[in-house]
């Protein structure tokens, strides 16, 4: 079955995030199933684990604003952290701005990156 560009972008984002966390000294364990609440589990030398779901940054075509994603109910219960990847710059953004400061659940990526 041919893969669509959305899946390819997701795979690229996951690989970039895996490399990012490995370079920070974490052990990275990838989810090998096609679905699930997490894309990877990272583990540090002290045994601290973090559940990560990776999202490629998606910008709205009409105004260039980033689409803000939120964890699913299942991800919230599990304590999954969302991690965003800019596919153009290969930058991994592991902290999101407080969405209450922004209207309509979207963030102007140009302002956020300052």
PDB file of C-alpha atoms in Angstrom:
ATOM      1  CA  UNK A   1       0.000   0.000   0.000  1.00  0.00           C
ATOM      2  CA  UNK A   2       1.519   3.345  -0.994  1.00  0.00           C
ATOM      3  CA  UNK A   3       2.145   5.754   1.862  1.00  0.00           C
ATOM      4  CA  UNK A   4       0.778   9.257   1.657  1.00  0.00           C
ATOM      5  CA  UNK A   5       2.811  12.400   2.247  1.00  0.00           C
ATOM      6  CA  UNK A   6       1.295  12.872   5.733  1.00  0.00           C
ATOM      7  CA  UNK A   7       2.721   9.508   6.856  1.00  0.00           C
ATOM      8  CA  UNK A   8       6.083  10.266   5.264  1.00  0.00           C
ATOM      9  CA  UNK A   9       6.250  13.626   7.096  1.00  0.00           C
ATOM     10  CA  UNK A  10       5.395  11.849  10.344  1.00  0.00           C
ATOM     11  CA  UNK A  11       8.138   9.272   9.816  1.00  0.00           C
ATOM     12  CA  UNK A  12      10.680  12.007   9.073  1.00  0.00           C
ATOM     13  CA  UNK A  13       9.659  13.933  12.192  1.00  0.00           C
ATOM     14  CA  UNK A  14      10.019  10.818  14.350  1.00  0.00           C
ATOM     15  CA  UNK A  15      13.517  10.081  13.037  1.00  0.00           C
ATOM     16  CA  UNK A  16      14.637  13.668  13.669  1.00  0.00           C
ATOM     17  CA  UNK A  17      13.203  13.547  17.215  1.00  0.00           C
ATOM     18  CA  UNK A  18      14.903  10.198  17.886  1.00  0.00           C
ATOM     19  CA  UNK A  19      18.258  11.622  16.806  1.00  0.00           C
ATOM     20  CA  UNK A  20      17.662  14.720  18.967  1.00  0.00           C
ATOM     21  CA  UNK A  21      17.009  12.697  22.123  1.00  0.00           C
ATOM     22  CA  UNK A  22      19.899  10.295  21.458  1.00  0.00           C
ATOM     23  CA  UNK A  23      22.262  13.279  21.139  1.00  0.00           C
ATOM     24  CA  UNK A  24      20.941  14.575  24.493  1.00  0.00           C
ATOM     25  CA  UNK A  25      22.053  11.279  26.064  1.00  0.00           C
ATOM     26  CA  UNK A  26      18.729   9.453  26.302  1.00  0.00           C
ATOM     27  CA  UNK A  27      18.085   5.851  25.309  1.00  0.00           C
ATOM     28  CA  UNK A  28      15.260   5.841  22.750  1.00  0.00           C
ATOM     29  CA  UNK A  29      12.740   3.039  22.326  1.00  0.00           C
ATOM     30  CA  UNK A  30      10.566   3.297  19.216  1.00  0.00           C
ATOM     31  CA  UNK A  31       6.973   2.095  18.970  1.00  0.00           C
ATOM     32  CA  UNK A  32       7.051  -0.444  16.129  1.00  0.00           C
ATOM     33  CA  UNK A  33       3.293  -0.708  15.690  1.00  0.00           C
ATOM     34  CA  UNK A  34       1.504   1.576  13.264  1.00  0.00           C
ATOM     35  CA  UNK A  35      -0.779   2.932  15.967  1.00  0.00           C
ATOM     36  CA  UNK A  36      -0.684   3.714  19.642  1.00  0.00           C
ATOM     37  CA  UNK A  37      -0.636   6.619  22.063  1.00  0.00           C
ATOM     38  CA  UNK A  38       3.156   7.125  21.880  1.00  0.00           C
ATOM     39  CA  UNK A  39       5.786   7.173  19.149  1.00  0.00           C
ATOM     40  CA  UNK A  40       8.702   6.542  21.499  1.00  0.00           C
ATOM     41  CA  UNK A  41       9.785   6.125  25.085  1.00  0.00           C
ATOM     42  CA  UNK A  42      12.953   7.851  26.202  1.00  0.00           C
ATOM     43  CA  UNK A  43      15.004   6.777  29.217  1.00  0.00           C
ATOM     44  CA  UNK A  44      17.818   8.649  30.959  1.00  0.00           C
ATOM     45  CA  UNK A  45      20.697   7.201  32.991  1.00  0.00           C
ATOM     46  CA  UNK A  46      18.770   7.669  36.251  1.00  0.00           C
ATOM     47  CA  UNK A  47      15.847   5.548  35.046  1.00  0.00           C
ATOM     48  CA  UNK A  48      13.550   8.504  34.309  1.00  0.00           C
ATOM     49  CA  UNK A  49      11.205   7.672  31.440  1.00  0.00           C
ATOM     50  CA  UNK A  50       9.211   9.983  29.222  1.00  0.00           C
ATOM     51  CA  UNK A  51       6.444   8.993  26.806  1.00  0.00           C
ATOM     52  CA  UNK A  52       6.654  11.036  23.592  1.00  0.00           C
ATOM     53  CA  UNK A  53       4.247  11.580  20.701  1.00  0.00           C
ATOM     54  CA  UNK A  54       5.957  13.373  17.810  1.00  0.00           C
ATOM     55  CA  UNK A  55       4.180  15.856  15.551  1.00  0.00           C
ATOM     56  CA  UNK A  56       5.557  17.557  12.471  1.00  0.00           C
ATOM     57  CA  UNK A  57       4.896  21.283  12.653  1.00  0.00           C
ATOM     58  CA  UNK A  58       1.967  22.076  10.429  1.00  0.00           C
ATOM     59  CA  UNK A  59       1.346  25.632   9.272  1.00  0.00           C
ATOM     60  CA  UNK A  60      -1.940  26.969   7.991  1.00  0.00           C
ATOM     61  CA  UNK A  61      -1.608  27.914   4.340  1.00  0.00           C
ATOM     62  CA  UNK A  62      -3.792  31.026   4.638  1.00  0.00           C
ATOM     63  CA  UNK A  63      -1.785  32.797   7.359  1.00  0.00           C
ATOM     64  CA  UNK A  64       1.297  30.720   8.215  1.00  0.00           C
ATOM     65  CA  UNK A  65       0.170  30.096  11.792  1.00  0.00           C
ATOM     66  CA  UNK A  66       1.064  26.809  13.462  1.00  0.00           C
ATOM     67  CA  UNK A  67      -1.736  24.352  14.124  1.00  0.00           C
ATOM     68  CA  UNK A  68      -1.710  23.658  17.869  1.00  0.00           C
ATOM     69  CA  UNK A  69      -2.329  20.019  18.753  1.00  0.00           C
ATOM     70  CA  UNK A  70      -3.355  18.671  22.149  1.00  0.00           C
ATOM     71  CA  UNK A  71      -2.916  15.197  23.631  1.00  0.00           C
ATOM     72  CA  UNK A  72      -5.837  12.767  23.340  1.00  0.00           C
ATOM     73  CA  UNK A  73      -7.703  11.691  26.484  1.00  0.00           C
ATOM     74  CA  UNK A  74      -5.700   8.452  26.525  1.00  0.00           C
ATOM     75  CA  UNK A  75      -2.438  10.361  26.153  1.00  0.00           C
ATOM     76  CA  UNK A  76      -3.449  12.698  28.987  1.00  0.00           C
ATOM     77  CA  UNK A  77      -4.117   9.730  31.273  1.00  0.00           C
ATOM     78  CA  UNK A  78      -0.720   8.220  30.402  1.00  0.00           C
ATOM     79  CA  UNK A  79       1.167  11.519  30.779  1.00  0.00           C
ATOM     80  CA  UNK A  80       2.326  11.579  27.135  1.00  0.00           C
ATOM     81  CA  UNK A  81       4.310  14.647  26.074  1.00  0.00           C
ATOM     82  CA  UNK A  82       3.933  16.117  22.594  1.00  0.00           C
ATOM     83  CA  UNK A  83       7.125  16.976  20.768  1.00  0.00           C
ATOM     84  CA  UNK A  84       7.069  19.138  17.631  1.00  0.00           C
ATOM     85  CA  UNK A  85       9.573  18.919  14.772  1.00  0.00           C
ATOM     86  CA  UNK A  86      10.216  21.550  12.114  1.00  0.00           C
ATOM     87  CA  UNK A  87      11.004  19.453   9.044  1.00  0.00           C
ATOM     88  CA  UNK A  88      12.642  22.394   7.235  1.00  0.00           C
ATOM     89  CA  UNK A  89      15.158  23.221   9.970  1.00  0.00           C
ATOM     90  CA  UNK A  90      15.223  19.822  11.759  1.00  0.00           C
ATOM     91  CA  UNK A  91      14.566  21.730  14.994  1.00  0.00           C
ATOM     92  CA  UNK A  92      12.870  19.802  17.808  1.00  0.00           C
ATOM     93  CA  UNK A  93      10.589  21.849  20.024  1.00  0.00           C
ATOM     94  CA  UNK A  94       9.846  20.063  23.263  1.00  0.00           C
ATOM     95  CA  UNK A  95       7.979  22.894  25.018  1.00  0.00           C
ATOM     96  CA  UNK A  96       4.799  24.483  23.828  1.00  0.00           C
ATOM     97  CA  UNK A  97       3.558  27.965  24.700  1.00  0.00           C
ATOM     98  CA  UNK A  98       0.622  28.325  27.068  1.00  0.00           C
ATOM     99  CA  UNK A  99      -2.380  28.039  24.784  1.00  0.00           C
ATOM    100  CA  UNK A 100      -4.573  30.229  26.996  1.00  0.00           C
ATOM    101  CA  UNK A 101      -2.598  33.222  25.729  1.00  0.00           C
ATOM    102  CA  UNK A 102      -3.663  32.509  22.145  1.00  0.00           C
ATOM    103  CA  UNK A 103      -7.058  32.717  20.528  1.00  0.00           C
ATOM    104  CA  UNK A 104      -8.627  29.873  18.553  1.00  0.00           C
ATOM    105  CA  UNK A 105      -6.054  27.350  19.815  1.00  0.00           C
ATOM    106  CA  UNK A 106      -3.426  28.475  17.268  1.00  0.00           C
ATOM    107  CA  UNK A 107      -0.023  30.052  17.718  1.00  0.00           C
ATOM    108  CA  UNK A 108       1.874  32.362  15.390  1.00  0.00           C
ATOM    109  CA  UNK A 109       5.080  30.331  14.963  1.00  0.00           C
ATOM    110  CA  UNK A 110       7.086  33.466  14.137  1.00  0.00           C
ATOM    111  CA  UNK A 111       6.174  34.987  17.520  1.00  0.00           C
ATOM    112  CA  UNK A 112       6.615  31.708  19.388  1.00  0.00           C
ATOM    113  CA  UNK A 113      10.153  31.075  18.105  1.00  0.00           C
ATOM    114  CA  UNK A 114      11.440  34.432  19.473  1.00  0.00           C
TER     115      UNK A 114
END
